[in-house]
Amino acid sequence: MKTILTGDRPTGPLHIGHYFGSLKERVALQEQYRTFILIADAQALTDNFENPQKVHDNIIEVTLDYLAAGIDPEKATIVIQSKMPAIADLTIFFMNLVTVARVGRNPTVKEEIKQKGFGESLPFGFYAYPVSQAADILAFNADLVPVGEDQVPMIEMTREIARDFNRIYGPVFVEPEAKVGGRIKGLDGNSKMSKSLNNAIDIKDSAEETAKKIMSAYTDPTRARKDDPGHPDGCMVYAYHQIFTPGHAAIKEECLKGGRGCVVCKKELIANMNGYFAPIRQKRIELGNDLGYVKDVLRKGIIKGQEVSGEILDRAKIAMKIDYRDILG
Ligand code: TRP
């Protein structure tokens, strides 16, 4: 059985961009792959080190999202990153295999540094997170990493690290492949839905919250009256209809002809979106009332994760000649 590893930063509840970009796919893939899902708390701290309570509180939130969306703990293992000492160890060793210049060329890191406005106070830990993400993946020797498009440079770097390690020390690591999911635009028309851009619909949002957000979504600024011809291609409401509304081609046609009002169009989308997420949201509420179970899932995940990653770390250390059992017993 091949192995999947993927993960999320626990900086807030997951949104529908996470759901369609990766989570939905993980739920399908857990049937055929040995699946590990990593709650990347240490990575979240790289740009939230002054906000530990946020990361702490979102461990449970993200776990609720996973379980409500259909991650089955009998098939998939949820692991908390900071509870895996093997990841920290491997990060240290992998740092030797990556140049500062190489991280500097990573387009996602470059973009994030700009977006977060770090300037001269860029934390070393943040700059190093692609290396620790490689450790996340290689600590479980994952074959496949389902991620959003922006994470592809991380997987590329992970492959390079695996290749260099194997060449220098001997074959220990698998070179993983990325499996890229779709991307959902934000409510404001930004190409990325993101918590920090404040343009996201969360999986856990209520029907009312969802409606409010859709009613204020970016539509077509050129359209003053209902019978003006619309421009569905730049409209977020139409973008989401394409996901949630069977027969959305007819909506597009009607809009182009100027025969469709935006309010009606939004209401229809709200009904479909809320219908889609209703069972997931219901399950999330039920799980929220059974936190004993949720915590148990996390405890079991930690044990299993430590077992698997610890064994791989041992092999890496033996290859690197820092195991010392040969001389010390
Ligand atoms: N960097 C990823 C994100 O921001 C989260 C992540 C951490 C991850 N470790 C991972 C994704 C390992 C895939 C594999 O979405």
mmCIF file of C-alpha atoms and ligand atoms in Angstrom, residues 5-9 18 26 38-41 43 81 112 129 132-134 136-137 145-148 150-151 154-155 192, ligand 1:
data_model
loop_
_atom_site.group_PDB
_atom_site.id
_atom_site.type_symbol
_atom_site.label_atom_id
_atom_site.label_comp_id
_atom_site.label_asym_id
_atom_site.label_seq_id
_atom_site.Cartn_x
_atom_site.Cartn_y
_atom_site.Cartn_z
ATOM 1 C CA LEU A 5 1.017 12.585 3.713
ATOM 2 C CA THR A 6 -0.517 16.007 3.667
ATOM 3 C CA GLY A 7 -1.274 18.700 6.164
ATOM 4 C CA ASP A 8 -2.600 22.065 7.189
ATOM 5 C CA ARG A 9 -1.492 24.889 9.418
ATOM 6 C CA HIS A 18 -9.161 23.657 1.650
ATOM 7 C CA ARG A 26 -7.997 12.961 0.896
ATOM 8 C CA LEU A 38 -0.481 16.373 9.667
ATOM 9 C CA ILE A 39 -1.629 19.280 11.784
ATOM 10 C CA ALA A 40 1.353 21.549 11.196
ATOM 11 C CA ASP A 41 1.432 23.463 14.485
ATOM 12 C CA GLN A 43 4.901 25.454 10.941
ATOM 13 C CA GLN A 81 3.516 17.870 13.993
ATOM 14 C CA GLU A 112 4.536 34.859 1.452
ATOM 15 C CA TYR A 129 9.845 26.114 6.951
ATOM 16 C CA SER A 132 10.815 21.316 7.926
ATOM 17 C CA GLN A 133 7.951 20.619 5.529
ATOM 18 C CA ALA A 134 10.279 18.263 3.649
ATOM 19 C CA ASP A 136 7.100 16.270 7.524
ATOM 20 C CA ILE A 137 6.808 14.387 4.273
ATOM 21 C CA VAL A 145 1.298 14.545 -1.313
ATOM 22 C CA PRO A 146 -2.122 16.002 -2.203
ATOM 23 C CA VAL A 147 -1.796 19.776 -2.001
ATOM 24 C CA GLY A 148 -2.810 23.067 -3.524
ATOM 25 C CA ASP A 150 1.138 26.870 -4.263
ATOM 26 C CA GLN A 151 2.700 23.924 -2.429
ATOM 27 C CA MET A 154 7.781 22.606 -1.463
ATOM 28 C CA ILE A 155 7.370 19.121 -2.877
ATOM 29 C CA LYS A 192 -6.710 32.462 -3.669
HETATM 30 N N1 TRP B 1 2.407 24.370 4.034
HETATM 31 C C1 TRP B 1 1.125 23.723 3.948
HETATM 32 C C2 TRP B 1 0.055 24.798 3.763
HETATM 33 O O1 TRP B 1 0.266 25.932 4.155
HETATM 34 C C3 TRP B 1 0.793 22.889 5.161
HETATM 35 C C4 TRP B 1 1.733 21.726 5.358
HETATM 36 C C5 TRP B 1 2.617 21.558 6.388
HETATM 37 C C6 TRP B 1 1.863 20.584 4.517
HETATM 38 N N2 TRP B 1 3.283 20.386 6.240
HETATM 39 C C7 TRP B 1 2.853 19.759 5.116
HETATM 40 C C8 TRP B 1 1.263 20.191 3.330
HETATM 41 C C9 TRP B 1 3.265 18.580 4.529
HETATM 42 C C10 TRP B 1 1.665 18.981 2.751
HETATM 43 C C11 TRP B 1 2.665 18.185 3.344
HETATM 44 O O2 TRP B 1 -0.997 24.501 3.250
#
